[in-house]
Amino acid sequence: MENKIDKNALRKQVRLAIAAMTAEEKAREEDAIWQQVESSPLFVQANTLLLYWSLNNEVATHALIEKWCKQKTILLPVVNGETLDLKRYEGIQTMTEGAYGILEPTGANWTNYEAIDLNIVPGVVFDKDGHRMGHGKGYYDRLLCHINTPKMGVCYKAQLVEDLPVEPWDQPMDKVIYSKD
Ligand code: ADP
Ligand code: MG
């Protein structure tokens, strides 16, 4: 229980720090993040990518998704009860608002997890060892425990802490990407 309180306090503190960032600060960090991602061999060689359709307090993905969706298969999560289904991004005009106000693709579910070459994962708090904390509902933990291909967390510097409390079900990232400037 104590651990739960700690985790919620940390989430709250990080959300406030993100809310305090200016649009310019966010854009500068996002440029640095996507530059690193786009130049990584994992991304360059990937045919199929898991991404996410960002909300305001998350590292922005919309331009990146638009940029690459003709050359690579981009999958996005769709909330289905307690689980995340994956569907292919086929243009903004095919997206509908789902749970939590997030835009989601429509169409068939993508179930071939082995074919996802790289998973790019948002979060609320990360540490540099790849530990990740989400919003507290465990959606990504329940998805990623079925996916064995590389996982890359992306975050603002304000989301990094020295050492994150982890629990047995937490799914670690292979790498966490953030602006080094
Ligand atoms: P988050 O990762 O979103 O910050 P937590 O790690 O605190 O959230 O997990 C939230 C809840 O999700 C926990 O109560 C946990 O039991 C549940 N959960 C996480 N992974 C799984 C899983 N693989 N199967 C079933 N429940 C899970
Ligand atoms: Mg977790």
PDB file of C-alpha atoms and ligand atoms in Angstrom:
ATOM      1  CA  MET A   1       0.000   0.000   0.000  1.00  0.00           C
ATOM      2  CA  GLU A   2       2.852   2.329   0.901  1.00  0.00           C
ATOM      3  CA  ASN A   3       4.427   1.645  -2.479  1.00  0.00           C
ATOM      4  CA  LYS A   4       1.142   2.496  -4.212  1.00  0.00           C
ATOM      5  CA  ILE A   5       1.016   5.889  -2.482  1.00  0.00           C
ATOM      6  CA  ASP A   6       4.637   6.564  -3.491  1.00  0.00           C
ATOM      7  CA  LYS A   7       3.884   5.705  -7.116  1.00  0.00           C
ATOM      8  CA  ASN A   8       0.853   7.970  -7.264  1.00  0.00           C
ATOM      9  CA  ALA A   9       2.771  10.865  -5.694  1.00  0.00           C
ATOM     10  CA  LEU A  10       5.527  10.414  -8.264  1.00  0.00           C
ATOM     11  CA  ARG A  11       3.041  10.322 -11.160  1.00  0.00           C
ATOM     12  CA  LYS A  12       1.433  13.528  -9.888  1.00  0.00           C
ATOM     13  CA  GLN A  13       4.777  15.294  -9.498  1.00  0.00           C
ATOM     14  CA  VAL A  14       5.859  14.356 -13.030  1.00  0.00           C
ATOM     15  CA  ARG A  15       2.500  15.363 -14.561  1.00  0.00           C
ATOM     16  CA  LEU A  16       2.911  18.799 -12.935  1.00  0.00           C
ATOM     17  CA  ALA A  17       6.452  19.109 -14.299  1.00  0.00           C
ATOM     18  CA  ILE A  18       5.238  18.317 -17.836  1.00  0.00           C
ATOM     19  CA  ALA A  19       2.370  20.800 -17.478  1.00  0.00           C
ATOM     20  CA  ALA A  20       4.951  23.473 -16.583  1.00  0.00           C
ATOM     21  CA  MET A  21       6.875  22.981 -19.842  1.00  0.00           C
ATOM     22  CA  THR A  22       6.396  25.536 -22.622  1.00  0.00           C
ATOM     23  CA  ALA A  23       5.425  24.464 -26.132  1.00  0.00           C
ATOM     24  CA  GLU A  24       8.919  25.462 -27.275  1.00  0.00           C
ATOM     25  CA  GLU A  25      10.618  23.329 -24.636  1.00  0.00           C
ATOM     26  CA  LYS A  26       8.481  20.368 -25.600  1.00  0.00           C
ATOM     27  CA  ALA A  27       9.131  20.851 -29.317  1.00  0.00           C
ATOM     28  CA  ARG A  28      12.893  21.094 -28.770  1.00  0.00           C
ATOM     29  CA  GLU A  29      13.001  17.876 -26.762  1.00  0.00           C
ATOM     30  CA  GLU A  30      10.702  16.110 -29.221  1.00  0.00           C
ATOM     31  CA  ASP A  31      12.989  17.041 -32.130  1.00  0.00           C
ATOM     32  CA  ALA A  32      15.959  15.583 -30.260  1.00  0.00           C
ATOM     33  CA  ILE A  33      14.030  12.436 -29.306  1.00  0.00           C
ATOM     34  CA  TRP A  34      12.752  11.661 -32.823  1.00  0.00           C
ATOM     35  CA  GLN A  35      16.132  12.445 -34.362  1.00  0.00           C
ATOM     36  CA  GLN A  36      17.666   9.741 -32.158  1.00  0.00           C
ATOM     37  CA  VAL A  37      14.847   7.307 -32.861  1.00  0.00           C
ATOM     38  CA  GLU A  38      14.879   7.868 -36.633  1.00  0.00           C
ATOM     39  CA  SER A  39      18.637   7.381 -36.826  1.00  0.00           C
ATOM     40  CA  SER A  40      18.673   4.186 -34.746  1.00  0.00           C
ATOM     41  CA  PRO A  41      19.249   0.947 -36.728  1.00  0.00           C
ATOM     42  CA  LEU A  42      16.183  -0.579 -35.070  1.00  0.00           C
ATOM     43  CA  PHE A  43      13.952   2.128 -36.522  1.00  0.00           C
ATOM     44  CA  VAL A  44      15.706   2.319 -39.891  1.00  0.00           C
ATOM     45  CA  GLN A  45      15.363  -1.434 -40.402  1.00  0.00           C
ATOM     46  CA  ALA A  46      11.840  -1.715 -39.012  1.00  0.00           C
ATOM     47  CA  ASN A  47       8.991  -2.494 -41.391  1.00  0.00           C
ATOM     48  CA  THR A  48       6.345  -2.626 -38.665  1.00  0.00           C
ATOM     49  CA  LEU A  49       6.296  -0.305 -35.671  1.00  0.00           C
ATOM     50  CA  LEU A  50       4.107   0.049 -32.625  1.00  0.00           C
ATOM     51  CA  LEU A  51       3.581   3.736 -31.865  1.00  0.00           C
ATOM     52  CA  TYR A  52       0.932   5.678 -29.927  1.00  0.00           C
ATOM     53  CA  TRP A  53      -1.285   8.638 -30.820  1.00  0.00           C
ATOM     54  CA  SER A  54      -0.012  11.223 -28.336  1.00  0.00           C
ATOM     55  CA  LEU A  55      -2.080  13.290 -25.932  1.00  0.00           C
ATOM     56  CA  ASN A  56      -0.973  16.784 -24.908  1.00  0.00           C
ATOM     57  CA  ASN A  57       1.165  15.631 -21.987  1.00  0.00           C
ATOM     58  CA  GLU A  58       3.000  12.958 -23.995  1.00  0.00           C
ATOM     59  CA  VAL A  59       5.952  13.180 -26.384  1.00  0.00           C
ATOM     60  CA  ALA A  60       4.191  14.205 -29.605  1.00  0.00           C
ATOM     61  CA  THR A  61       3.911  11.525 -32.288  1.00  0.00           C
ATOM     62  CA  HIS A  62       1.423  12.846 -34.862  1.00  0.00           C
ATOM     63  CA  ALA A  63       3.955  14.339 -37.280  1.00  0.00           C
ATOM     64  CA  LEU A  64       6.224  11.295 -37.005  1.00  0.00           C
ATOM     65  CA  ILE A  65       3.343   8.934 -37.752  1.00  0.00           C
ATOM     66  CA  GLU A  66       2.257  10.982 -40.775  1.00  0.00           C
ATOM     67  CA  LYS A  67       5.831  11.118 -42.003  1.00  0.00           C
ATOM     68  CA  TRP A  68       6.412   7.345 -41.949  1.00  0.00           C
ATOM     69  CA  CYS A  69       3.005   5.731 -42.448  1.00  0.00           C
ATOM     70  CA  LYS A  70       3.461   5.294 -46.211  1.00  0.00           C
ATOM     71  CA  GLN A  71       6.835   3.561 -45.867  1.00  0.00           C
ATOM     72  CA  LYS A  72       6.275   1.516 -42.723  1.00  0.00           C
ATOM     73  CA  THR A  73       3.326  -0.239 -41.141  1.00  0.00           C
ATOM     74  CA  ILE A  74       2.404   1.827 -38.075  1.00  0.00           C
ATOM     75  CA  LEU A  75       0.295   0.146 -35.398  1.00  0.00           C
ATOM     76  CA  LEU A  76      -1.555   2.062 -32.688  1.00  0.00           C
ATOM     77  CA  PRO A  77      -3.252   0.822 -29.516  1.00  0.00           C
ATOM     78  CA  VAL A  78      -7.014   0.665 -29.155  1.00  0.00           C
ATOM     79  CA  VAL A  79      -8.438   0.362 -25.645  1.00  0.00           C
ATOM     80  CA  ASN A  80     -10.706  -2.675 -25.365  1.00  0.00           C
ATOM     81  CA  GLY A  81     -11.843  -3.083 -21.766  1.00  0.00           C
ATOM     82  CA  GLU A  82      -8.692  -3.799 -19.757  1.00  0.00           C
ATOM     83  CA  THR A  83      -6.577  -4.672 -22.768  1.00  0.00           C
ATOM     84  CA  LEU A  84      -4.993  -2.888 -25.685  1.00  0.00           C
ATOM     85  CA  ASP A  85      -5.807  -4.147 -29.172  1.00  0.00           C
ATOM     86  CA  LEU A  86      -3.547  -3.041 -32.012  1.00  0.00           C
ATOM     87  CA  LYS A  87      -4.771  -1.634 -35.297  1.00  0.00           C
ATOM     88  CA  ARG A  88      -2.975  -0.239 -38.305  1.00  0.00           C
ATOM     89  CA  TYR A  89      -2.884   3.534 -38.784  1.00  0.00           C
ATOM     90  CA  GLU A  90      -4.535   4.302 -42.126  1.00  0.00           C
ATOM     91  CA  GLY A  91      -4.822   8.083 -41.983  1.00  0.00           C
ATOM     92  CA  ILE A  92      -6.277  10.611 -39.582  1.00  0.00           C
ATOM     93  CA  GLN A  93      -9.662  10.493 -41.364  1.00  0.00           C
ATOM     94  CA  THR A  94     -10.156   6.869 -40.272  1.00  0.00           C
ATOM     95  CA  MET A  95      -9.520   7.564 -36.571  1.00  0.00           C
ATOM     96  CA  THR A  96     -12.317   7.733 -34.006  1.00  0.00           C
ATOM     97  CA  GLU A  97     -12.278   8.856 -30.382  1.00  0.00           C
ATOM     98  CA  GLY A  98     -12.026   5.951 -27.973  1.00  0.00           C
ATOM     99  CA  ALA A  99     -11.617   5.601 -24.229  1.00  0.00           C
ATOM    100  CA  TYR A 100      -9.731   8.400 -22.426  1.00  0.00           C
ATOM    101  CA  GLY A 101     -10.392  10.732 -25.391  1.00  0.00           C
ATOM    102  CA  ILE A 102      -7.608   9.136 -27.438  1.00  0.00           C
ATOM    103  CA  LEU A 103      -7.982   8.912 -31.210  1.00  0.00           C
ATOM    104  CA  GLU A 104      -7.823   5.309 -32.356  1.00  0.00           C
ATOM    105  CA  PRO A 105      -7.674   3.583 -35.739  1.00  0.00           C
ATOM    106  CA  THR A 106     -10.584   1.489 -36.936  1.00  0.00           C
ATOM    107  CA  GLY A 107     -10.393  -1.710 -38.963  1.00  0.00           C
ATOM    108  CA  ALA A 108      -9.056  -5.176 -38.263  1.00  0.00           C
ATOM    109  CA  ASN A 109      -7.010  -6.083 -35.201  1.00  0.00           C
ATOM    110  CA  TRP A 110      -3.310  -6.768 -35.752  1.00  0.00           C
ATOM    111  CA  THR A 111      -2.471  -9.932 -33.801  1.00  0.00           C
ATOM    112  CA  ASN A 112       0.929 -10.880 -35.232  1.00  0.00           C
ATOM    113  CA  TYR A 113       3.072  -9.534 -32.386  1.00  0.00           C
ATOM    114  CA  GLU A 114       6.238 -11.260 -33.646  1.00  0.00           C
ATOM    115  CA  ALA A 115       6.084  -9.116 -36.778  1.00  0.00           C
ATOM    116  CA  ILE A 116       6.420  -5.861 -34.819  1.00  0.00           C
ATOM    117  CA  ASP A 117      10.052  -4.882 -35.326  1.00  0.00           C
ATOM    118  CA  LEU A 118      10.089  -2.061 -32.784  1.00  0.00           C
ATOM    119  CA  ASN A 119       7.717  -0.977 -30.032  1.00  0.00           C
ATOM    120  CA  ILE A 120       7.794   2.732 -29.130  1.00  0.00           C
ATOM    121  CA  VAL A 121       6.164   3.151 -25.750  1.00  0.00           C
ATOM    122  CA  PRO A 122       4.935   6.215 -23.837  1.00  0.00           C
ATOM    123  CA  GLY A 123       4.831   6.406 -20.071  1.00  0.00           C
ATOM    124  CA  VAL A 124       4.514   8.770 -17.156  1.00  0.00           C
ATOM    125  CA  VAL A 125       7.874   8.123 -15.446  1.00  0.00           C
ATOM    126  CA  PHE A 126      10.994   6.262 -16.597  1.00  0.00           C
ATOM    127  CA  ASP A 127      14.486   5.625 -15.324  1.00  0.00           C
ATOM    128  CA  LYS A 128      17.566   5.206 -17.498  1.00  0.00           C
ATOM    129  CA  ASP A 129      17.683   1.460 -16.795  1.00  0.00           C
ATOM    130  CA  GLY A 130      14.440   1.039 -18.715  1.00  0.00           C
ATOM    131  CA  HIS A 131      11.992   0.842 -15.867  1.00  0.00           C
ATOM    132  CA  ARG A 132       8.639   2.373 -16.713  1.00  0.00           C
ATOM    133  CA  MET A 133       5.577   3.614 -14.904  1.00  0.00           C
ATOM    134  CA  GLY A 134       2.323   4.296 -16.742  1.00  0.00           C
ATOM    135  CA  HIS A 135      -0.918   5.903 -15.648  1.00  0.00           C
ATOM    136  CA  GLY A 136      -1.501   3.128 -13.137  1.00  0.00           C
ATOM    137  CA  LYS A 137      -3.860   0.891 -15.054  1.00  0.00           C
ATOM    138  CA  GLY A 138      -1.258  -1.551 -16.369  1.00  0.00           C
ATOM    139  CA  TYR A 139      -2.399  -1.411 -20.012  1.00  0.00           C
ATOM    140  CA  TYR A 140       1.082  -1.550 -21.515  1.00  0.00           C
ATOM    141  CA  ASP A 141       2.267  -4.157 -18.989  1.00  0.00           C
ATOM    142  CA  ARG A 142      -0.563  -6.448 -20.098  1.00  0.00           C
ATOM    143  CA  LEU A 143       0.217  -5.848 -23.781  1.00  0.00           C
ATOM    144  CA  LEU A 144       4.010  -5.940 -23.694  1.00  0.00           C
ATOM    145  CA  CYS A 145       4.224  -9.181 -21.713  1.00  0.00           C
ATOM    146  CA  HIS A 146       3.113 -10.862 -24.988  1.00  0.00           C
ATOM    147  CA  ILE A 147       5.614  -8.990 -27.163  1.00  0.00           C
ATOM    148  CA  ASN A 148       9.248 -10.095 -27.291  1.00  0.00           C
ATOM    149  CA  THR A 149      10.598  -7.599 -29.821  1.00  0.00           C
ATOM    150  CA  PRO A 150      12.574  -4.457 -28.803  1.00  0.00           C
ATOM    151  CA  LYS A 151      10.850  -1.864 -26.648  1.00  0.00           C
ATOM    152  CA  MET A 152      11.877   1.788 -26.682  1.00  0.00           C
ATOM    153  CA  GLY A 153      10.476   4.210 -24.128  1.00  0.00           C
ATOM    154  CA  VAL A 154      10.312   7.894 -25.085  1.00  0.00           C
ATOM    155  CA  CYS A 155      10.044  10.730 -22.567  1.00  0.00           C
ATOM    156  CA  TYR A 156      10.792  14.322 -21.670  1.00  0.00           C
ATOM    157  CA  LYS A 157      13.678  14.881 -19.265  1.00  0.00           C
ATOM    158  CA  ALA A 158      11.111  15.901 -16.650  1.00  0.00           C
ATOM    159  CA  GLN A 159       9.866  12.295 -16.710  1.00  0.00           C
ATOM    160  CA  LEU A 160      13.208  10.742 -15.753  1.00  0.00           C
ATOM    161  CA  VAL A 161      13.992   9.707 -12.215  1.00  0.00           C
ATOM    162  CA  GLU A 162      17.104   8.082 -10.762  1.00  0.00           C
ATOM    163  CA  ASP A 163      15.505   4.856  -9.620  1.00  0.00           C
ATOM    164  CA  LEU A 164      11.937   3.764 -10.223  1.00  0.00           C
ATOM    165  CA  PRO A 165      10.064   1.386  -7.920  1.00  0.00           C
ATOM    166  CA  VAL A 166       9.266  -1.696  -9.993  1.00  0.00           C
ATOM    167  CA  GLU A 167       6.789  -4.472  -9.458  1.00  0.00           C
ATOM    168  CA  PRO A 168       6.964  -8.015 -10.823  1.00  0.00           C
ATOM    169  CA  TRP A 169       4.523  -7.374 -13.691  1.00  0.00           C
ATOM    170  CA  ASP A 170       6.200  -4.163 -14.894  1.00  0.00           C
ATOM    171  CA  GLN A 171       7.539  -4.630 -18.418  1.00  0.00           C
ATOM    172  CA  PRO A 172      10.999  -3.080 -18.873  1.00  0.00           C
ATOM    173  CA  MET A 173      12.140  -1.070 -21.887  1.00  0.00           C
ATOM    174  CA  ASP A 174      15.295  -2.098 -23.758  1.00  0.00           C
ATOM    175  CA  LYS A 175      16.151   1.583 -24.126  1.00  0.00           C
ATOM    176  CA  VAL A 176      14.789   4.920 -22.999  1.00  0.00           C
ATOM    177  CA  ILE A 177      15.168   7.854 -25.396  1.00  0.00           C
ATOM    178  CA  TYR A 178      15.198  11.442 -24.143  1.00  0.00           C
ATOM    179  CA  SER A 179      16.785  14.735 -25.153  1.00  0.00           C
ATOM    180  CA  LYS A 180      20.443  14.827 -24.086  1.00  0.00           C
ATOM    181  CA  ASP A 181      20.770  18.624 -24.519  1.00  0.00           C
TER     182      ASP A 181
HETATM  183  P1  ADP B   1       1.199   1.203 -14.831  1.00  0.00           P
HETATM  184  O1  ADP B   1       2.247   0.293 -15.426  1.00  0.00           O
HETATM  185  O2  ADP B   1       0.166   1.634 -15.809  1.00  0.00           O
HETATM  186  O3  ADP B   1       1.818   2.332 -14.093  1.00  0.00           O
HETATM  187  P2  ADP B   1       0.859  -0.716 -12.707  1.00  0.00           P
HETATM  188  O4  ADP B   1       2.174  -1.305 -13.084  1.00  0.00           O
HETATM  189  O5  ADP B   1       0.739  -0.107 -11.352  1.00  0.00           O
HETATM  190  O6  ADP B   1       0.371   0.384 -13.750  1.00  0.00           O
HETATM  191  O7  ADP B   1      -0.241  -1.861 -12.906  1.00  0.00           O
HETATM  192  C1  ADP B   1      -1.608  -1.581 -12.667  1.00  0.00           C
HETATM  193  C2  ADP B   1      -2.349  -2.862 -12.442  1.00  0.00           C
HETATM  194  O8  ADP B   1      -2.305  -3.674 -13.625  1.00  0.00           O
HETATM  195  C3  ADP B   1      -1.771  -3.683 -11.300  1.00  0.00           C
HETATM  196  O9  ADP B   1      -2.752  -3.828 -10.316  1.00  0.00           O
HETATM  197  C4  ADP B   1      -1.412  -5.009 -11.916  1.00  0.00           C
HETATM  198  O10 ADP B   1      -1.839  -6.075 -11.113  1.00  0.00           O
HETATM  199  C5  ADP B   1      -2.154  -5.022 -13.239  1.00  0.00           C
HETATM  200  N1  ADP B   1      -1.355  -5.772 -14.232  1.00  0.00           N
HETATM  201  C6  ADP B   1      -0.179  -5.391 -14.754  1.00  0.00           C
HETATM  202  N2  ADP B   1       0.294  -6.320 -15.607  1.00  0.00           N
HETATM  203  C7  ADP B   1      -0.592  -7.318 -15.632  1.00  0.00           C
HETATM  204  C8  ADP B   1      -0.680  -8.574 -16.299  1.00  0.00           C
HETATM  205  N3  ADP B   1       0.276  -8.987 -17.139  1.00  0.00           N
HETATM  206  N4  ADP B   1      -1.763  -9.349 -16.057  1.00  0.00           N
HETATM  207  C9  ADP B   1      -2.719  -8.952 -15.217  1.00  0.00           C
HETATM  208  N5  ADP B   1      -2.705  -7.786 -14.541  1.00  0.00           N
HETATM  209  C10 ADP B   1      -1.662  -6.970 -14.740  1.00  0.00           C
HETATM  210 MG    MG B   2       3.478  -1.013 -14.606  1.00  0.00          MG
END
